[in-house]
Every structure is written in structure tokens, then in C-alpha cells.
Short mmCIF file of C-alpha atoms in Angstrom, two decimals:
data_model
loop_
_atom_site.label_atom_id
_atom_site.label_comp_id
_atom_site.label_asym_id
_atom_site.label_seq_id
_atom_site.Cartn_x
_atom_site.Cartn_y
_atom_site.Cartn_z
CA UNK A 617 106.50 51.93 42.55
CA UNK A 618 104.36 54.38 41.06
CA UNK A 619 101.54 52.24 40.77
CA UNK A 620 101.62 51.68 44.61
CA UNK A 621 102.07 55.60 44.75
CA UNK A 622 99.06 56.24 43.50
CA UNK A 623 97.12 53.93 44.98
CA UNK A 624 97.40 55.24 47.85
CA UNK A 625 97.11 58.59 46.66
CA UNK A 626 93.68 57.13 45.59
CA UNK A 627 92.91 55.56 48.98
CA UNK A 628 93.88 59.02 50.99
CA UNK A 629 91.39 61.09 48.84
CA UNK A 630 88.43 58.45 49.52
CA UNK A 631 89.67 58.73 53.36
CA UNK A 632 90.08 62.33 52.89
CA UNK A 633 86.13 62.61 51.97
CA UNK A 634 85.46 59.99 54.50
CA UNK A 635 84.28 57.46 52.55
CA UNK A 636 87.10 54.87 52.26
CA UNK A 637 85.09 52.76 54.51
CA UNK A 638 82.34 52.01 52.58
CA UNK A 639 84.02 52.05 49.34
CA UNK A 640 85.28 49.38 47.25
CA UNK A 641 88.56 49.56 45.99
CA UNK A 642 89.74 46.65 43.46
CA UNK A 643 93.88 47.20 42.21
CA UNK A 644 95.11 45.12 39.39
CA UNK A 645 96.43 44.42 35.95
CA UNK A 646 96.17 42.89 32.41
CA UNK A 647 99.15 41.42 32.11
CA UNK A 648 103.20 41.40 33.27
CA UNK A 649 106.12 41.90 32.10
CA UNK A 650 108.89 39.38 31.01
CA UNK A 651 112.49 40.53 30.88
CA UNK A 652 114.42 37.91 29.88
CA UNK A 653 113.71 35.33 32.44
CA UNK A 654 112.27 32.42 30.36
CA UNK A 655 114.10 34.28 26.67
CA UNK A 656 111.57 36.84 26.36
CA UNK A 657 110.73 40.07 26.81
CA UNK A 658 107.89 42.58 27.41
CA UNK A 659 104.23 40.74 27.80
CA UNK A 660 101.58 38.72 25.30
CA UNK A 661 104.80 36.84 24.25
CA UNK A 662 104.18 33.42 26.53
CA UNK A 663 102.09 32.06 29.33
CA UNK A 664 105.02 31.95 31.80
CA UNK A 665 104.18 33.52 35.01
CA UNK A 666 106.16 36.72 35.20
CA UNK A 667 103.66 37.29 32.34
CA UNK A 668 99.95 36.03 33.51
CA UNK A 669 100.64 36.31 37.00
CA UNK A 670 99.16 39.79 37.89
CA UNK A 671 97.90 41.61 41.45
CA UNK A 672 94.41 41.57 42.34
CA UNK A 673 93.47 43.45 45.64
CA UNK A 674 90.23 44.16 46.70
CA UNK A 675 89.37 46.35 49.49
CA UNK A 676 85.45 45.68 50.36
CA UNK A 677 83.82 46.95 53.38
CA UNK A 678 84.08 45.04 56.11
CA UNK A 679 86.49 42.95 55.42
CA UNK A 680 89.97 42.49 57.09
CA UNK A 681 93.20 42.15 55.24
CA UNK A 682 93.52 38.84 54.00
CA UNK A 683 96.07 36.62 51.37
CA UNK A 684 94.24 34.24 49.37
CA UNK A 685 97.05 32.01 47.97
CA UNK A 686 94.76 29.53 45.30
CA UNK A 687 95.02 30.99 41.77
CA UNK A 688 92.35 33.47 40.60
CA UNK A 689 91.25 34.90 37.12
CA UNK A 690 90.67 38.11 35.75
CA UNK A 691 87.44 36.59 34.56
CA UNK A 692 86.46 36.73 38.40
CA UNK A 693 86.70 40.34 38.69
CA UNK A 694 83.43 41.29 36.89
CA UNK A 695 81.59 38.89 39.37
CA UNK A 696 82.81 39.34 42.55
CA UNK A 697 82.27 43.33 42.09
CA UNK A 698 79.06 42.67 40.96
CA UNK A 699 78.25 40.76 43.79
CA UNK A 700 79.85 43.04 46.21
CA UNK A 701 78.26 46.08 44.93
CA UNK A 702 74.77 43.84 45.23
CA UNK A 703 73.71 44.30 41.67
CA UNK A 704 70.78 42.07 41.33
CA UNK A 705 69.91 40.96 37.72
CA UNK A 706 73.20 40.51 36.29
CA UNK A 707 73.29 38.33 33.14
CA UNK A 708 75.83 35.23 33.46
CA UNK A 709 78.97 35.92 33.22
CA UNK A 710 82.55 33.84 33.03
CA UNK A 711 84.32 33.79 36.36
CA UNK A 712 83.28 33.31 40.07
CA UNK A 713 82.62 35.76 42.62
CA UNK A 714 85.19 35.94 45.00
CA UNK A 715 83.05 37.64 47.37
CA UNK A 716 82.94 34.67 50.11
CA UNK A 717 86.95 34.43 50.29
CA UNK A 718 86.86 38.26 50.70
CA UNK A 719 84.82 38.20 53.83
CA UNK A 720 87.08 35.05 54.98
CA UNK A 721 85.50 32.25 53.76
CA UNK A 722 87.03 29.09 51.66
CA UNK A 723 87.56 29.39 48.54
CA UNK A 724 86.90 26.11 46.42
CA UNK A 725 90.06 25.15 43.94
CA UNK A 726 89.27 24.68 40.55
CA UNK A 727 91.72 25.30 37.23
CA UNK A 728 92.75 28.42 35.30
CA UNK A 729 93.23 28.67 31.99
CA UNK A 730 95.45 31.63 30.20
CA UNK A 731 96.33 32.16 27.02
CA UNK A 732 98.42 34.62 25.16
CA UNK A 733 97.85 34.75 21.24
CA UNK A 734 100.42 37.85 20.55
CA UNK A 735 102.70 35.80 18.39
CA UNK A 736 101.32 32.54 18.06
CA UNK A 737 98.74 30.52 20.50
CA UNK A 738 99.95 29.51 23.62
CA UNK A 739 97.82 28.33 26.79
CA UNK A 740 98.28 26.95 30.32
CA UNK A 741 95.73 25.82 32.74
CA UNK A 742 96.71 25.94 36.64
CA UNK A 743 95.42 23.51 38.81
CA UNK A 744 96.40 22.78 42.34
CA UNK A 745 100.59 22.54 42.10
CA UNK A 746 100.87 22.01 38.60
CA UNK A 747 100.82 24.08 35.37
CA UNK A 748 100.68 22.76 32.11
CA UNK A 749 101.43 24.97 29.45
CA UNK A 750 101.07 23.96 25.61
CA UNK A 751 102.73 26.03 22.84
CA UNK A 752 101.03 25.03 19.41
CA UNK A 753 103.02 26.97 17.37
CA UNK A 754 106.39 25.61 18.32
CA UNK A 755 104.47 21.80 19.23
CA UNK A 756 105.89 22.28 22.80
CA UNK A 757 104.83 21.41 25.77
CA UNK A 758 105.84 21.83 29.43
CA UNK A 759 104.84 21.11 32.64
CA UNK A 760 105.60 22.82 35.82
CA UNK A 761 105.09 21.55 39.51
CA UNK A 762 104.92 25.33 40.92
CA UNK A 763 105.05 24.33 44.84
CA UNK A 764 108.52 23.26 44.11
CA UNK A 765 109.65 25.06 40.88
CA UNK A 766 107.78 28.49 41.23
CA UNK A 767 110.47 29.56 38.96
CA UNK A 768 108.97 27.38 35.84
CA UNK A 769 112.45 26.41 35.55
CA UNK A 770 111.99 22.16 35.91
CA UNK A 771 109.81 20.80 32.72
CA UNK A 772 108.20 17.30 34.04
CA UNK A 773 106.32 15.72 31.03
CA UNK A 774 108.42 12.75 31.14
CA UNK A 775 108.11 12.27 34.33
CA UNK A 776 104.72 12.96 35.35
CA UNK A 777 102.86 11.76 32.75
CA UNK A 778 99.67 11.27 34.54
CA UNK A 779 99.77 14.57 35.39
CA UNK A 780 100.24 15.79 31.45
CA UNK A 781 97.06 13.81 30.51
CA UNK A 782 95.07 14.86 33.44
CA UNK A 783 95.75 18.39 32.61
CA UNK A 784 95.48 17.74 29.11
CA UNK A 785 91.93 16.80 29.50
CA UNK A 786 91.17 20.46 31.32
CA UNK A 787 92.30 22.20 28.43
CA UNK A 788 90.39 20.04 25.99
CA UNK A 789 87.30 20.24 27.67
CA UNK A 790 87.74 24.21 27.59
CA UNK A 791 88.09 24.04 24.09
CA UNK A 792 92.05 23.95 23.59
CA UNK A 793 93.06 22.16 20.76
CA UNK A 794 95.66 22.00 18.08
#
């Protein structure tokens, strides 16, 4: 609640100077906060959603209010404000601009990857429905269908085990491994 408060305590002093509509605002966070609901607590402690899942808003000039539901990454941030701001000559950079699905335009799926490393190494890589999250310092795995267990209550390794490998692979080929 106070975040929100001060937003928009941000948001009336740019319209109070009467430049909120040319500004660009961008909200989020680093990370969230677990209290119990998967045996934890506090954040950097798992790759569970109530942890990695974190606001991003983005309030660019012209551009109406808008809910993009596919997953996003902090590692977009850096280019989409680059490319909203219209930096030229900005080196390469992890992440995708999200500058297109601002202004209303599709935005083309493609995995996440998160990790948390606060007490041991733990990753997950989001793609479409599914989440796939790998443990290696308790060897566990688990995998999630998130359109019908948002909760990350359901593990279905054994019974999606195309799924597993497929994800697997996405986390190999960024590097993951045991």
C-alpha cells in the first residue's frame, strides 16, 4: 500500500509540473516476498512465484493502458527504456525491448529463466503454461502447468515427461547445469 501511495504521489508532482505526459514512468521490483506459502519465508529463498513474480508498469507517452499477460524479465527493463527514451548507440544488452507491446503491438513468447542462489542454486525457466523449476541442491525437480495450477501447488514430472525434457533443454542451452 505504500508503494502504490507513493507512486502516485510521484505521478501527481510530474502532473503537477505538467509534464506527466511526456514522461516515462517505469514501477517495479527485485524480488517478492514468500510467507509461508510453498514452506518459506521472506525472498532469494526459491524460484516459486510469490518470489520471482514482481510488477512491471510502464507509463510511456502515448500509450493507453494496457495488460500484457506473457511473462517478462527484469532483463527487459534496461532495453525497452532505452528504446523508449530513443538512445541511439546502446551496446547489446540481455533482454528485449518491450517497446512494441507498450504501444499495443504483439509481443512474441519466448522462455524466462530465474534463478535465486541465496541458499543454494535454484532455477526455473517459464515458457508458455509451464514452469520447470530445478533445485540442485536438494536434486529436486518440479514442474508446474501455471494455466491450471497458478498456485504451483500440482508437481507433473511424472506425468508430463515430454514437457520436463523439453524444458530441460531451455535451461541447458542457457547454461543450467548440475
Amino acid at each position: 500500500r505504500v508503494i502504490v501511495e507513493r507512486a502516485k504521489q510521484a505521478l501527481d508532482a510530474l502532473a503537477a509540473r505538467g509534464i506527466l505526459d511526456r514522461a516515462l514512468v517505469v514501477l517495479s521490483a527485485d524480488h517478492g516476498e514468500e510467507f509461508g506459502e510453498h514452506g518459506g519465508s521472506f525472498h532469494g529463498t526459491s524460484v516459486y512465484d510469490e518470489q520471482v513474480r514482481v510488477p512491471l508498469v510502464v507509463r510511456a507517452p502515448g500509450a493507453s493502458a494496457r495488460r500484457v499477460e506473457a511473462p517478462v524479465s527484469l532483463l527487459d527493463l534496461t532495453p525497452t527504456t532505452v528504446d523508449l527514451l530513443g538512445l541511439a548507440g546502446a551496446p547489446p544488452m540481455d533482454g528485449r525491448s518491450l517497446a512494441d507491446a507498450i504501444y499495443g503491438g504483439a509481443l512474441a513468447p519466448r522462455p524466462v529463466l530465474t534463478r535465486s542462489s541465496r541458499s543454494g542454486y535454484r532455477y526455473a525457466v517459464v515458457d508458455g503454461p509451464w514452469k520447470l523449476m530445478v533445485d540442485f541442491t536438494r536434486r529436486a525437480v518440479a514442474l508446474y502447468h501455471l494455466g491450471d495450477d497458478p498456485a504451483e501447488r500440482v508437481n507433473r514430472v511424472e506425468e508430463h515427461p515430454a514437457e520436463l525434457a523439453r524444458l530441460a533443454c531451455l535451461l541447458e542451452a542457457a547454461g543450467v547445469r548440475p
